[in-house]
Amino acid sequence: FLLAERKELVDSLSHEMKTPLGIIRAYAEGLQDETNEAKKQKYVQVIVSEAERMNDLIVTLLDLSALESGAVSLNISRFDFVELVETVAGRLLVDAPDINFELQYELPDQKIFVRTDRQRMEQVLSNLIVNAKKNVYPGGVLRLELTENAGDLHVAIFNQGRHIPADNLPKIWTKFYRDSGAEYSGSGLGLSIVAQILSMQNLPYGAENQASGVRFWFSIPITE
């Protein structure tokens, strides 16, 4: 089983590396013959960008592997989850320069405390928000909701956009899964890390198609 899993990982990683490596090679070859300074600068920028993409992929994959193998443990503390959501959402949804959607949100007025790993849950929120931003229609609605229900804090992120085919809904949490209709972007590991962090804590999570888009959610127990 481990050998099969390792082979699948190597095959997937090799496949993911082919695109940035191909781009780097093409632009490096173009750089050799190019005399226009402006074009040379553009080629260099593309090479650096693709090298950074490869580095991000490797770092993220190592992080995911460490989580899956139990090599890292969660650093549990008590903190206000509403404040964490406001911080992450402020950085990614309010102050970001690439806003092309209508932001809606529903957050509790009072503090709500949970016991979990703050840094890892920030990673979960960031990955889900980035995923929603990537898939929301231009000018569409991106909605963030925090609601209390029977002692749990329910977190939901909705984006207006294309539905995920029903057969693919269970696959979106697997390593290197990427929507075939999406452009080449990201590592294909963001949702895998979300699933791993939440699973390590036995926290329920999921994704579902709604009338005009897709809703991702998870729940976390409230602590006094």
mmCIF file of C-alpha atoms in Angstrom:
data_model
loop_
_atom_site.group_PDB
_atom_site.id
_atom_site.type_symbol
_atom_site.label_atom_id
_atom_site.label_comp_id
_atom_site.label_asym_id
_atom_site.label_seq_id
_atom_site.Cartn_x
_atom_site.Cartn_y
_atom_site.Cartn_z
ATOM 1 C CA PHE A 1 0.000 0.000 0.000
ATOM 2 C CA LEU A 2 2.779 2.423 0.931
ATOM 3 C CA LEU A 3 4.664 1.636 -2.268
ATOM 4 C CA ALA A 4 1.552 2.249 -4.359
ATOM 5 C CA GLU A 5 0.886 5.518 -2.526
ATOM 6 C CA ARG A 6 4.503 6.618 -2.981
ATOM 7 C CA LYS A 7 4.387 5.783 -6.716
ATOM 8 C CA GLU A 8 1.143 7.767 -7.091
ATOM 9 C CA LEU A 9 2.746 10.726 -5.283
ATOM 10 C CA VAL A 10 5.879 10.635 -7.472
ATOM 11 C CA ASP A 11 3.775 10.330 -10.643
ATOM 12 C CA SER A 12 1.573 13.243 -9.598
ATOM 13 C CA LEU A 13 4.521 15.427 -8.615
ATOM 14 C CA SER A 14 6.307 14.654 -11.893
ATOM 15 C CA HIS A 15 3.168 15.612 -13.801
ATOM 16 C CA GLU A 16 2.801 18.870 -11.831
ATOM 17 C CA MET A 17 6.453 19.810 -12.406
ATOM 18 C CA LYS A 18 6.291 19.317 -16.178
ATOM 19 C CA THR A 19 4.381 22.528 -16.872
ATOM 20 C CA PRO A 20 6.578 25.004 -14.936
ATOM 21 C CA LEU A 21 9.741 23.211 -16.088
ATOM 22 C CA GLY A 22 8.576 23.412 -19.704
ATOM 23 C CA ILE A 23 7.842 27.127 -19.340
ATOM 24 C CA ILE A 24 11.224 27.784 -17.684
ATOM 25 C CA ARG A 25 13.070 25.931 -20.453
ATOM 26 C CA ALA A 26 11.184 27.707 -23.247
ATOM 27 C CA TYR A 27 11.801 31.162 -21.796
ATOM 28 C CA ALA A 28 15.434 30.394 -20.955
ATOM 29 C CA GLU A 29 16.020 29.334 -24.580
ATOM 30 C CA GLY A 30 14.254 32.485 -25.768
ATOM 31 C CA LEU A 31 16.469 34.550 -23.474
ATOM 32 C CA GLN A 32 19.612 33.258 -25.215
ATOM 33 C CA ASP A 33 18.598 34.703 -28.587
ATOM 34 C CA GLU A 34 16.652 37.794 -27.497
ATOM 35 C CA THR A 35 18.266 41.201 -27.940
ATOM 36 C CA ASN A 36 15.303 43.389 -26.918
ATOM 37 C CA GLU A 37 15.915 44.443 -23.293
ATOM 38 C CA ALA A 38 12.226 44.786 -22.435
ATOM 39 C CA LYS A 39 11.505 41.273 -23.692
ATOM 40 C CA LYS A 40 14.535 39.881 -21.861
ATOM 41 C CA GLN A 41 13.252 41.406 -18.624
ATOM 42 C CA LYS A 42 9.833 39.864 -19.204
ATOM 43 C CA TYR A 43 11.383 36.440 -19.858
ATOM 44 C CA VAL A 44 13.390 36.677 -16.628
ATOM 45 C CA GLN A 45 10.241 37.581 -14.667
ATOM 46 C CA VAL A 46 8.407 34.539 -16.067
ATOM 47 C CA ILE A 47 11.336 32.233 -15.171
ATOM 48 C CA VAL A 48 11.489 33.578 -11.600
ATOM 49 C CA SER A 49 7.696 33.288 -11.227
ATOM 50 C CA GLU A 50 7.660 29.652 -12.386
ATOM 51 C CA ALA A 51 10.617 28.783 -10.136
ATOM 52 C CA GLU A 52 8.697 30.263 -7.188
ATOM 53 C CA ARG A 53 5.646 28.215 -8.174
ATOM 54 C CA MET A 54 7.745 25.019 -8.097
ATOM 55 C CA ASN A 55 9.224 25.976 -4.729
ATOM 56 C CA ASP A 56 5.765 26.650 -3.274
ATOM 57 C CA LEU A 57 4.578 23.278 -4.555
ATOM 58 C CA ILE A 58 7.458 21.414 -2.890
ATOM 59 C CA VAL A 59 7.124 23.304 0.422
ATOM 60 C CA THR A 60 3.366 22.695 0.507
ATOM 61 C CA LEU A 61 3.775 19.026 -0.358
ATOM 62 C CA LEU A 62 6.364 18.548 2.397
ATOM 63 C CA ASP A 63 3.998 20.232 4.861
ATOM 64 C CA LEU A 64 1.124 17.965 3.814
ATOM 65 C CA SER A 65 3.318 14.854 4.036
ATOM 66 C CA ALA A 66 4.416 15.855 7.552
ATOM 67 C CA LEU A 67 0.780 16.258 8.611
ATOM 68 C CA GLU A 68 -0.262 12.942 7.052
ATOM 69 C CA SER A 69 2.608 10.986 8.619
ATOM 70 C CA GLY A 70 2.108 12.466 12.098
ATOM 71 C CA ALA A 71 5.572 14.039 12.020
ATOM 72 C CA VAL A 72 4.037 17.317 13.221
ATOM 73 C CA SER A 73 1.438 17.748 15.929
ATOM 74 C CA LEU A 74 -1.135 20.443 16.529
ATOM 75 C CA ASN A 75 -0.371 23.291 18.920
ATOM 76 C CA ILE A 76 -3.683 23.640 20.766
ATOM 77 C CA SER A 77 -4.697 26.912 22.420
ATOM 78 C CA ARG A 78 -7.872 28.802 23.306
ATOM 79 C CA PHE A 79 -8.635 31.859 21.183
ATOM 80 C CA ASP A 80 -11.437 33.974 19.690
ATOM 81 C CA PHE A 81 -12.293 32.440 16.312
ATOM 82 C CA VAL A 82 -14.284 35.491 15.183
ATOM 83 C CA GLU A 83 -11.176 37.663 15.515
ATOM 84 C CA LEU A 84 -9.149 35.128 13.488
ATOM 85 C CA VAL A 85 -11.742 35.129 10.695
ATOM 86 C CA GLU A 86 -11.821 38.945 10.663
ATOM 87 C CA THR A 87 -8.008 39.044 10.381
ATOM 88 C CA VAL A 88 -7.774 36.498 7.545
ATOM 89 C CA ALA A 89 -10.786 37.894 5.687
ATOM 90 C CA GLY A 90 -9.428 41.423 6.048
ATOM 91 C CA ARG A 91 -6.152 40.406 4.448
ATOM 92 C CA LEU A 92 -7.582 38.290 1.627
ATOM 93 C CA LEU A 93 -11.006 39.800 0.936
ATOM 94 C CA VAL A 94 -10.973 43.453 1.983
ATOM 95 C CA ASP A 95 -7.449 44.830 1.600
ATOM 96 C CA ALA A 96 -6.407 42.681 -1.375
ATOM 97 C CA PRO A 97 -5.836 44.481 -4.701
ATOM 98 C CA ASP A 98 -7.524 41.800 -6.843
ATOM 99 C CA ILE A 99 -11.136 42.204 -5.683
ATOM 100 C CA ASN A 100 -13.610 41.625 -8.517
ATOM 101 C CA PHE A 101 -16.586 40.309 -6.559
ATOM 102 C CA GLU A 102 -19.281 41.448 -4.116
ATOM 103 C CA LEU A 103 -18.294 40.510 -0.567
ATOM 104 C CA GLN A 104 -21.082 39.573 1.856
ATOM 105 C CA TYR A 105 -20.514 38.373 5.391
ATOM 106 C CA GLU A 106 -22.394 37.384 8.527
ATOM 107 C CA LEU A 107 -20.283 37.338 11.685
ATOM 108 C CA PRO A 108 -21.335 37.203 15.371
ATOM 109 C CA ASP A 109 -21.040 40.472 17.303
ATOM 110 C CA GLN A 110 -19.558 38.740 20.346
ATOM 111 C CA LYS A 111 -16.335 36.799 20.816
ATOM 112 C CA ILE A 112 -16.563 33.037 20.341
ATOM 113 C CA PHE A 113 -13.777 30.936 21.803
ATOM 114 C CA VAL A 114 -12.533 27.586 20.498
ATOM 115 C CA ARG A 115 -9.657 25.254 21.372
ATOM 116 C CA THR A 116 -7.559 24.339 18.357
ATOM 117 C CA ASP A 117 -4.320 25.165 16.534
ATOM 118 C CA ARG A 118 -4.617 28.853 15.614
ATOM 119 C CA GLN A 119 -1.908 28.795 12.924
ATOM 120 C CA ARG A 120 -3.331 25.671 11.247
ATOM 121 C CA MET A 121 -6.883 27.016 11.315
ATOM 122 C CA GLU A 122 -5.611 30.226 9.728
ATOM 123 C CA GLN A 123 -4.202 27.963 6.989
ATOM 124 C CA VAL A 124 -7.628 26.290 6.600
ATOM 125 C CA LEU A 125 -9.438 29.631 6.321
ATOM 126 C CA SER A 126 -6.857 31.060 3.916
ATOM 127 C CA ASN A 127 -7.005 28.032 1.606
ATOM 128 C CA LEU A 128 -10.815 28.021 1.517
ATOM 129 C CA ILE A 129 -11.012 31.768 0.864
ATOM 130 C CA VAL A 130 -8.360 31.619 -1.874
ATOM 131 C CA ASN A 131 -10.272 28.734 -3.453
ATOM 132 C CA ALA A 132 -13.507 30.773 -3.385
ATOM 133 C CA LYS A 133 -11.765 33.830 -4.884
ATOM 134 C CA LYS A 134 -10.340 31.703 -7.676
ATOM 135 C CA ASN A 135 -13.760 30.301 -8.603
ATOM 136 C CA VAL A 136 -16.168 33.202 -8.052
ATOM 137 C CA TYR A 137 -17.661 34.724 -11.202
ATOM 138 C CA PRO A 138 -16.394 38.260 -11.956
ATOM 139 C CA GLY A 139 -18.812 40.564 -10.164
ATOM 140 C CA GLY A 140 -20.394 37.591 -8.394
ATOM 141 C CA VAL A 141 -21.074 37.136 -4.686
ATOM 142 C CA LEU A 142 -18.542 35.720 -2.244
ATOM 143 C CA ARG A 143 -20.172 35.190 1.157
ATOM 144 C CA LEU A 144 -18.559 34.353 4.501
ATOM 145 C CA GLU A 145 -20.777 33.104 7.357
ATOM 146 C CA LEU A 146 -20.109 32.246 11.006
ATOM 147 C CA THR A 147 -23.143 30.898 12.868
ATOM 148 C CA GLU A 148 -23.682 29.149 16.209
ATOM 149 C CA ASN A 149 -25.623 25.921 16.324
ATOM 150 C CA ALA A 150 -26.000 23.510 19.267
ATOM 151 C CA GLY A 151 -22.628 24.342 20.810
ATOM 152 C CA ASP A 152 -20.761 24.376 17.518
ATOM 153 C CA LEU A 153 -19.419 27.237 15.419
ATOM 154 C CA HIS A 154 -20.382 26.673 11.796
ATOM 155 C CA VAL A 155 -18.085 28.271 9.207
ATOM 156 C CA ALA A 156 -19.232 28.560 5.584
ATOM 157 C CA ILE A 157 -17.714 30.167 2.494
ATOM 158 C CA PHE A 158 -19.900 30.469 -0.597
ATOM 159 C CA ASN A 159 -18.930 31.655 -4.056
ATOM 160 C CA GLN A 160 -21.159 32.247 -7.048
ATOM 161 C CA GLY A 161 -19.644 30.222 -9.841
ATOM 162 C CA ARG A 162 -19.646 27.003 -11.801
ATOM 163 C CA HIS A 163 -20.929 23.928 -10.015
ATOM 164 C CA ILE A 164 -18.546 21.082 -9.216
ATOM 165 C CA PRO A 165 -19.768 17.950 -11.045
ATOM 166 C CA ALA A 166 -21.424 15.666 -8.473
ATOM 167 C CA ASP A 167 -19.015 12.806 -9.250
ATOM 168 C CA ASN A 168 -16.055 15.084 -8.517
ATOM 169 C CA LEU A 169 -17.238 16.437 -5.148
ATOM 170 C CA PRO A 170 -15.495 13.672 -3.138
ATOM 171 C CA LYS A 171 -12.307 14.065 -5.241
ATOM 172 C CA ILE A 172 -11.692 17.768 -4.556
ATOM 173 C CA TRP A 173 -10.023 16.907 -1.220
ATOM 174 C CA THR A 174 -7.424 14.603 -2.808
ATOM 175 C CA LYS A 175 -3.850 15.631 -3.592
ATOM 176 C CA PHE A 176 -3.278 17.387 -6.938
ATOM 177 C CA TYR A 177 -6.964 17.362 -7.873
ATOM 178 C CA ARG A 178 -7.699 20.322 -10.129
ATOM 179 C CA ASP A 179 -10.881 21.179 -12.007
ATOM 180 C CA SER A 180 -10.260 20.330 -15.659
ATOM 181 C CA GLY A 181 -12.133 23.489 -16.640
ATOM 182 C CA ALA A 182 -9.914 25.753 -14.551
ATOM 183 C CA GLU A 183 -6.817 27.523 -15.750
ATOM 184 C CA TYR A 184 -3.378 26.257 -14.737
ATOM 185 C CA SER A 185 -2.906 27.818 -11.320
ATOM 186 C CA GLY A 186 -2.219 26.834 -7.736
ATOM 187 C CA SER A 187 -0.675 23.639 -6.451
ATOM 188 C CA GLY A 188 -3.761 21.441 -6.292
ATOM 189 C CA LEU A 189 -2.909 20.868 -2.612
ATOM 190 C CA GLY A 190 -4.868 23.599 -0.815
ATOM 191 C CA LEU A 191 -8.036 21.586 -0.175
ATOM 192 C CA SER A 192 -5.992 18.474 0.714
ATOM 193 C CA ILE A 193 -4.350 20.437 3.529
ATOM 194 C CA VAL A 194 -7.759 21.717 4.671
ATOM 195 C CA ALA A 195 -9.092 18.144 4.789
ATOM 196 C CA GLN A 196 -6.005 16.834 6.613
ATOM 197 C CA ILE A 197 -6.016 19.538 9.321
ATOM 198 C CA LEU A 198 -9.757 19.153 9.961
ATOM 199 C CA SER A 199 -9.595 15.333 9.888
ATOM 200 C CA MET A 200 -6.769 15.327 12.460
ATOM 201 C CA GLN A 201 -9.241 17.000 14.844
ATOM 202 C CA ASN A 202 -12.275 14.923 13.810
ATOM 203 C CA LEU A 203 -14.030 18.102 12.691
ATOM 204 C CA PRO A 204 -16.825 17.691 10.105
ATOM 205 C CA TYR A 205 -16.385 19.458 6.765
ATOM 206 C CA GLY A 206 -17.739 19.343 3.255
ATOM 207 C CA ALA A 207 -18.645 21.057 0.001
ATOM 208 C CA GLU A 208 -21.976 21.266 -1.766
ATOM 209 C CA ASN A 209 -23.451 22.779 -4.893
ATOM 210 C CA GLN A 210 -26.132 25.397 -4.300
ATOM 211 C CA ALA A 211 -28.485 27.148 -6.718
ATOM 212 C CA SER A 212 -25.942 29.665 -8.007
ATOM 213 C CA GLY A 213 -22.573 28.397 -6.795
ATOM 214 C CA VAL A 214 -20.607 26.258 -4.364
ATOM 215 C CA ARG A 215 -20.500 26.307 -0.558
ATOM 216 C CA PHE A 216 -17.622 24.967 1.547
ATOM 217 C CA TRP A 217 -18.124 24.500 5.285
ATOM 218 C CA PHE A 218 -16.741 23.069 8.518
ATOM 219 C CA SER A 219 -17.788 23.028 12.184
ATOM 220 C CA ILE A 220 -15.774 23.445 15.363
ATOM 221 C CA PRO A 221 -16.925 23.030 19.013
ATOM 222 C CA ILE A 222 -17.300 26.222 21.040
ATOM 223 C CA THR A 223 -15.439 26.300 24.343
ATOM 224 C CA GLU A 224 -16.183 28.452 27.389
#
